[in-house]
XYZ file of C-alpha atoms in Angstrom:
469
model
C 68.661 72.298 55.257
C 68.687 70.629 52.139
C 72.465 69.603 52.187
C 72.691 68.606 48.688
C 71.074 71.657 47.108
C 73.465 73.819 49.786
C 76.268 72.127 47.986
C 75.087 72.695 44.295
C 74.237 76.290 45.033
C 78.079 76.686 46.382
C 79.622 74.930 43.190
C 77.664 77.447 41.328
C 78.429 80.283 43.046
C 82.268 79.742 42.881
C 81.850 79.632 39.221
C 80.427 76.030 38.342
C 82.448 72.778 38.372
C 84.828 73.318 35.600
C 86.482 76.219 37.881
C 87.191 74.259 40.795
C 90.526 72.491 40.626
C 90.268 70.840 43.756
C 88.533 71.250 47.132
C 88.979 69.941 50.605
C 87.804 71.302 54.039
C 88.737 72.079 57.743
C 87.499 72.344 60.827
C 84.943 75.038 59.770
C 85.547 75.809 56.271
C 85.478 74.781 52.578
C 88.866 75.215 50.763
C 88.981 75.727 46.990
C 91.709 75.858 44.642
C 90.105 77.679 41.633
C 91.241 78.209 38.279
C 89.877 81.683 38.035
C 88.871 83.625 41.403
C 87.244 86.351 39.022
C 84.243 84.085 38.305
C 82.993 83.877 41.997
C 79.822 85.433 42.528
C 80.200 86.751 46.170
C 76.738 87.913 46.652
C 75.253 84.662 45.388
C 77.411 82.693 47.551
C 76.901 84.431 50.721
C 72.881 84.245 50.132
C 73.361 80.452 50.416
C 71.991 79.879 54.118
C 74.909 77.549 55.282
C 77.537 80.453 54.010
C 78.756 82.365 56.930
C 81.469 84.351 54.888
C 84.213 83.862 52.361
C 87.543 84.998 51.692
C 90.624 84.599 49.376
C 94.242 83.949 51.341
C 97.363 82.246 50.049
C 95.942 81.200 46.546
C 92.897 79.396 48.378
C 89.339 80.608 48.220
C 87.624 79.393 51.638
C 84.058 79.363 52.334
C 83.264 79.388 56.186
C 80.312 76.746 56.802
C 80.906 76.041 60.409
C 81.864 72.752 62.675
C 80.202 69.693 62.014
C 78.059 70.941 58.944
C 81.256 71.447 56.963
C 81.760 67.860 56.725
C 78.055 66.958 55.452
C 78.189 70.112 52.693
C 81.748 68.615 51.597
C 80.579 65.003 50.833
C 77.658 66.324 48.881
C 79.984 68.995 47.072
C 82.565 66.488 45.906
C 79.632 64.661 44.302
C 77.969 67.772 42.720
C 80.897 68.857 41.375
C 82.248 65.593 39.963
C 85.591 66.056 41.516
C 87.552 63.623 43.670
C 88.280 64.154 47.521
C 91.496 65.979 48.042
C 94.020 66.741 50.908
C 94.633 69.848 52.563
C 98.106 69.260 51.126
C 96.731 68.790 47.836
C 94.756 71.999 47.882
C 98.183 73.965 49.462
C 100.163 72.863 46.508
C 97.619 73.699 44.063
C 97.297 77.307 45.354
C 100.901 77.733 45.847
C 101.516 77.595 42.161
C 99.683 81.013 41.841
C 101.741 83.034 44.735
C 104.222 85.498 44.165
C 107.744 85.023 46.011
C 106.504 87.204 48.741
C 103.274 85.324 49.395
C 105.279 81.959 49.011
C 107.905 83.440 51.991
C 104.799 84.057 54.190
C 103.285 80.885 53.296
C 106.262 78.717 54.474
C 106.249 80.602 57.614
C 102.621 79.823 58.159
C 103.254 76.167 57.415
C 105.944 75.854 59.537
C 104.730 77.711 62.592
C 101.002 76.720 62.265
C 101.597 73.132 63.456
C 103.376 73.976 66.713
C 100.851 76.424 67.601
C 99.097 74.038 69.890
C 102.255 73.342 71.871
C 102.830 77.080 72.025
C 99.574 78.451 73.158
C 99.289 75.514 75.514
C 102.554 76.320 77.090
C 101.719 79.999 76.932
C 97.964 79.053 79.295
C 100.049 77.385 81.652
C 102.655 79.884 82.129
C 99.753 82.491 82.758
C 98.641 80.074 85.626
C 102.301 80.416 86.990
C 102.140 84.034 86.580
C 99.053 84.348 88.629
C 100.642 82.260 91.352
C 104.032 83.413 91.399
C 103.096 87.355 90.628
C 103.592 89.755 93.395
C 100.839 92.338 94.568
C 98.012 89.852 92.796
C 96.458 88.572 96.206
C 98.683 90.116 98.671
C 100.444 93.315 99.005
C 103.953 93.019 97.914
C 103.862 89.202 97.949
C 102.807 86.471 95.493
C 100.378 84.000 96.227
C 102.946 81.171 96.981
C 104.726 83.416 99.444
C 102.031 83.520 101.708
C 100.606 80.031 100.897
C 103.781 78.114 101.057
C 102.111 75.075 100.207
C 101.601 75.828 96.683
C 105.203 77.075 95.979
C 105.967 73.309 94.403
C 102.936 73.120 92.515
C 103.635 76.306 90.875
C 107.149 74.870 90.097
C 106.143 71.542 88.498
C 103.368 73.871 86.403
C 106.296 76.412 85.655
C 108.531 73.222 84.375
C 105.631 71.787 82.064
C 104.898 75.018 80.660
C 108.538 75.993 79.952
C 109.459 73.036 78.089
C 108.043 73.953 74.734
C 110.043 77.273 74.752
C 113.243 75.736 76.339
C 113.272 73.288 73.773
C 111.586 75.399 71.054
C 114.638 74.811 68.529
C 113.329 71.109 68.502
C 109.604 72.097 67.581
C 110.528 74.072 64.845
C 113.045 71.854 63.592
C 110.579 69.298 63.253
C 108.169 71.417 61.579
C 110.634 73.126 59.108
C 112.535 70.291 58.001
C 109.211 68.620 57.318
C 108.244 71.519 55.348
C 111.162 71.590 53.383
C 110.961 68.057 52.284
C 113.247 66.048 55.000
C 113.062 63.723 57.641
C 111.405 65.577 60.238
C 113.076 63.542 63.008
C 116.336 64.691 61.808
C 114.787 68.167 61.960
C 114.033 67.684 66.075
C 117.634 66.049 66.582
C 118.743 69.136 64.757
C 116.702 71.737 66.972
C 117.654 69.732 70.242
C 121.375 69.785 69.208
C 121.414 73.687 69.032
C 120.354 73.798 72.952
C 122.332 70.553 73.890
C 123.143 71.131 77.756
C 126.802 71.218 77.206
C 126.548 74.332 75.311
C 126.688 77.639 76.938
C 123.112 78.746 77.455
C 122.113 81.801 74.846
C 120.377 83.696 78.160
C 123.632 83.787 79.700
C 125.692 84.583 76.554
C 125.742 88.385 77.572
C 127.301 87.903 80.780
C 129.926 85.373 79.796
C 131.066 87.676 77.048
C 131.138 90.556 79.603
C 133.260 88.536 81.789
C 135.445 87.119 79.168
C 134.181 83.423 79.817
C 132.607 82.563 76.557
C 133.940 78.653 76.108
C 135.382 78.073 72.473
C 136.051 74.899 70.509
C 139.463 74.778 68.816
C 139.115 73.306 65.464
C 142.606 72.805 63.702
C 143.101 76.631 65.162
C 139.806 77.854 64.181
C 138.013 79.182 67.445
C 134.268 78.505 67.335
C 132.103 79.583 70.260
C 130.583 76.882 71.709
C 127.011 78.227 72.503
C 123.306 77.324 72.324
C 120.642 78.984 70.693
C 117.545 78.776 73.308
C 114.810 80.792 72.377
C 116.289 81.740 68.725
C 114.127 81.169 65.474
C 115.890 81.884 62.403
C 119.288 79.651 63.324
C 117.047 76.952 63.111
C 114.946 77.477 60.411
C 118.247 78.385 58.342
C 119.846 75.296 59.212
C 116.804 73.145 58.896
C 116.478 74.338 55.440
C 120.479 73.397 54.745
C 119.745 69.869 56.340
C 116.524 69.060 54.117
C 118.132 70.155 51.159
C 121.256 68.097 51.808
C 119.385 65.245 52.725
C 116.908 65.167 49.647
C 120.340 65.915 47.318
C 121.848 62.575 49.015
C 118.587 60.521 48.937
C 118.547 60.861 45.130
C 122.119 60.056 44.538
C 122.871 57.165 47.008
C 121.956 53.884 46.545
C 119.033 52.137 48.759
C 121.234 49.839 50.130
C 123.566 52.452 51.763
C 121.113 55.154 52.333
C 120.602 54.144 56.006
C 124.523 54.195 56.852
C 125.199 57.569 54.516
C 122.363 59.841 54.170
C 121.282 60.565 57.889
C 124.637 60.910 59.239
C 126.299 62.921 56.625
C 123.294 65.404 56.289
C 123.185 65.977 60.183
C 127.209 65.999 60.325
C 127.593 68.358 57.829
C 124.589 70.662 58.956
C 125.872 70.506 62.337
C 129.105 72.007 61.634
C 127.611 74.643 59.475
C 125.391 75.322 62.247
C 127.657 75.994 64.852
C 130.751 77.537 62.583
C 128.719 79.706 59.863
C 124.687 79.498 60.214
C 124.350 79.940 64.195
C 126.869 82.693 64.568
C 125.409 84.911 61.517
C 121.850 84.394 62.282
C 121.927 84.828 66.101
C 123.929 88.469 65.421
C 121.288 89.572 62.826
C 118.280 87.979 65.144
C 119.699 90.240 67.947
C 120.595 93.138 65.519
C 116.873 93.059 64.468
C 115.228 92.224 68.068
C 117.425 95.386 69.084
C 116.337 97.483 66.358
C 112.340 96.619 66.951
C 112.693 97.228 70.605
C 114.626 100.522 70.474
C 111.428 101.824 67.947
C 109.099 100.918 70.307
C 111.184 102.284 73.124
C 111.489 105.576 71.641
C 108.291 105.980 69.613
C 106.137 103.717 71.403
C 103.013 105.405 70.900
C 103.419 105.672 67.139
C 104.478 102.038 67.066
C 101.098 100.930 69.034
C 99.032 103.068 66.670
C 100.494 101.484 63.622
C 100.817 98.036 64.902
C 97.681 97.689 66.744
C 95.889 99.449 63.554
C 97.223 97.437 61.071
C 97.313 93.777 62.430
C 93.675 93.276 61.251
C 94.781 94.096 57.769
C 97.961 91.579 58.174
C 95.376 88.771 59.018
C 93.217 89.576 55.839
C 96.415 88.959 53.786
C 97.661 86.045 55.841
C 101.088 88.118 56.711
C 100.117 87.995 60.724
C 102.042 84.590 60.576
C 105.258 86.022 59.967
C 105.060 87.720 63.457
C 104.797 84.752 65.194
C 108.251 84.221 64.728
C 109.102 88.044 65.905
C 106.980 87.359 68.973
C 109.022 83.767 69.802
C 112.292 85.698 68.957
C 111.176 88.682 71.553
C 110.158 86.012 74.081
C 113.394 83.794 73.757
C 116.035 87.400 73.855
C 114.041 89.944 75.515
C 111.981 87.772 77.963
C 108.423 89.054 76.780
C 106.942 90.404 73.408
C 105.201 93.693 73.157
C 103.589 92.674 69.886
C 101.176 89.754 70.982
C 99.217 91.978 73.569
C 98.291 94.093 70.666
C 97.043 91.136 68.519
C 94.766 90.486 71.531
C 92.972 93.304 71.722
C 93.126 93.707 67.602
C 90.846 90.236 67.783
C 88.766 91.759 70.644
C 88.087 95.092 68.435
C 86.767 92.874 65.524
C 84.790 90.804 67.749
C 83.092 94.110 69.229
C 82.414 95.664 65.664
C 80.868 92.534 64.659
C 78.485 92.406 67.854
C 77.072 95.895 66.917
C 76.085 94.620 63.871
C 73.760 92.229 65.828
C 72.018 95.572 67.071
C 72.156 97.300 63.805
C 70.943 94.619 60.987
C 67.686 93.375 60.415
C 68.718 90.263 58.552
C 68.196 87.376 60.649
C 71.284 85.541 58.959
C 73.565 88.315 59.660
C 72.511 89.059 63.021
C 73.218 85.471 64.098
C 76.548 85.470 62.190
C 77.317 88.535 63.823
C 76.752 87.193 67.422
C 78.549 83.735 67.044
C 81.597 85.629 64.866
C 82.115 87.970 67.716
C 82.068 85.454 70.750
C 84.687 83.419 68.320
C 86.723 86.790 68.000
C 86.567 87.122 71.739
C 88.076 83.893 71.761
C 90.924 84.393 69.593
C 89.252 83.221 66.275
C 88.765 86.168 63.992
C 87.916 84.817 60.313
C 84.203 84.454 60.843
C 83.746 87.933 62.123
C 86.501 89.598 59.757
C 85.174 87.821 56.340
C 81.723 87.316 57.158
C 80.495 90.515 58.769
C 82.954 93.523 59.349
C 84.752 93.239 55.614
C 81.345 92.493 54.032
C 80.065 95.930 55.214
C 83.431 97.622 55.419
C 82.571 100.001 58.268
C 82.511 97.923 61.010
C 86.225 96.942 59.876
C 87.222 100.236 60.098
C 85.940 101.319 63.492
C 87.614 97.931 64.930
C 90.816 99.193 63.548
C 90.040 102.365 64.936
C 89.691 100.937 68.342
C 92.326 98.593 67.881
C 94.996 101.517 67.208
C 94.068 103.254 70.380
C 94.389 100.401 72.358
C 97.601 99.512 70.828
C 98.734 103.156 71.926
C 97.713 102.540 75.583
C 99.694 99.196 75.560
C 103.029 100.543 74.198
C 103.052 103.662 76.291
C 102.699 101.574 79.348
C 105.245 98.873 78.225
C 102.859 96.062 78.342
C 104.323 92.653 77.281
C 103.374 88.971 77.481
C 105.718 86.399 78.711
C 104.383 83.744 76.086
C 101.770 83.393 73.070
C 98.682 82.296 74.611
C 94.599 82.701 73.450
C 94.663 86.093 71.542
C 91.262 87.188 73.039
C 89.814 88.098 76.228
C 91.843 84.582 77.804
C 94.921 86.539 76.518
C 95.385 88.265 79.844
C 96.794 85.336 81.457
C 99.914 85.606 79.088
C 100.465 89.118 80.307
C 103.045 90.172 83.080
C 100.617 90.646 86.171
C 101.974 93.786 86.903
C 100.689 95.214 83.595
C 97.167 93.875 84.050
C 95.781 97.231 84.726
C 96.700 99.003 81.583
C 95.949 95.725 79.698
C 92.569 95.668 80.852
C 92.014 99.393 80.023
C 93.298 98.646 76.777
C 90.847 95.785 76.566
C 87.663 97.973 77.756
C 88.695 100.524 74.614
C 88.796 97.735 71.939
C 85.471 96.408 73.454
C 83.921 99.767 73.611
C 85.046 102.002 70.805
C 84.728 99.626 68.309
C 81.016 99.178 69.394
C 79.974 102.469 69.635
C 81.524 103.627 66.586
C 79.705 101.139 64.443
C 76.638 101.594 65.717
C 76.707 105.203 65.470
C 77.784 105.172 62.039
C 75.377 102.655 60.992
C 72.452 105.278 62.552
C 74.063 108.069 60.655
C 74.225 105.950 57.571
C 70.535 105.163 57.935
C 69.357 108.921 58.641
C 70.993 109.846 55.528
């Protein structure tokens, strides 16, 4: 492959070097901040041998190249377009100017939660291993593996401690990422998050029992009664508190002389935010989060099939728009307050459905490039990464995308009517079963079979009928 020629073809297809405001790359994709996306010639772009697909999200135009090759193409592209190398942050800042308020809000949540995903997914996988060891009825009738093989019990307990750490101190992770996003010192964000789950506070998971027994501890602040509770597993309190902390810190940094910043800025910002968190932010957002969570749970409890049909069917559309990142916060809230999420299992099967539709295209198309892309993107989707399948194959031909949505919606119904839940967030594909409560593996695997078979068969049959016509 002529890398230089490939780069020049991409530059021409995206509207020429005059249309490129800035460009960078990630592990698999070129990321452009274009002056006018209407100038992109997608047909010419996707005819380039190295290009496996393209899409626009959050104000960025992204071109899927592939791991390893994308570095070489980017280096040549910078020279071909006569532009300087840019960072991901440069591209984000350039692209953000084009977004409307809703898109900016979605992007903000994505920028906060994506950096902490590795810790959360790792914790989810480890919790899956613990679930296998401690789940009853998996290996032995009415007993868990560790009940029968007691020598493994402490090993399972250590795995559980390691796995639970990310969720037990989730506000610390969110505080670090959120304060950094809002322009403050991320180390103060960690302190703020850990402060909200301090051991001296009543654990949020015990709040219901303590309230019922009338034993909720209080601070008496000059006659003002403040509940002395922590915010374990909560998302909204630390998000809003992080915003307040960052803005106070930025405000003080602009006004306090350099000689006094170390003595004034951080202590004052943390102290004020801490008081506001326990007096105002925490109680209000804690109540609001529980209200929203209870409402969502109630909807799925009373209209399980409809909820599964809608969310299972629409999740892929959320991925296309980038709005799927907002539901990560909902999943974490459900895990923290309800002990499990019923949304994430549908995410896992939606990814598998898109992979199955892409796989069917491998048996349909005669185009060798599309055939190869269909197979590799299907494998990627089965392992939780759907962008190559979505933007490289399914949306390109449209009907595979629709067939995948149908299969995902049916699978979603199966999951919700059987109350399938995940104890954590894991790999959103075939390995996703590790995050599912073991007693719900049977309906989850049944739903997975539907997500594999239905999109594949529908895509294949539709293509045959289309060719016959």
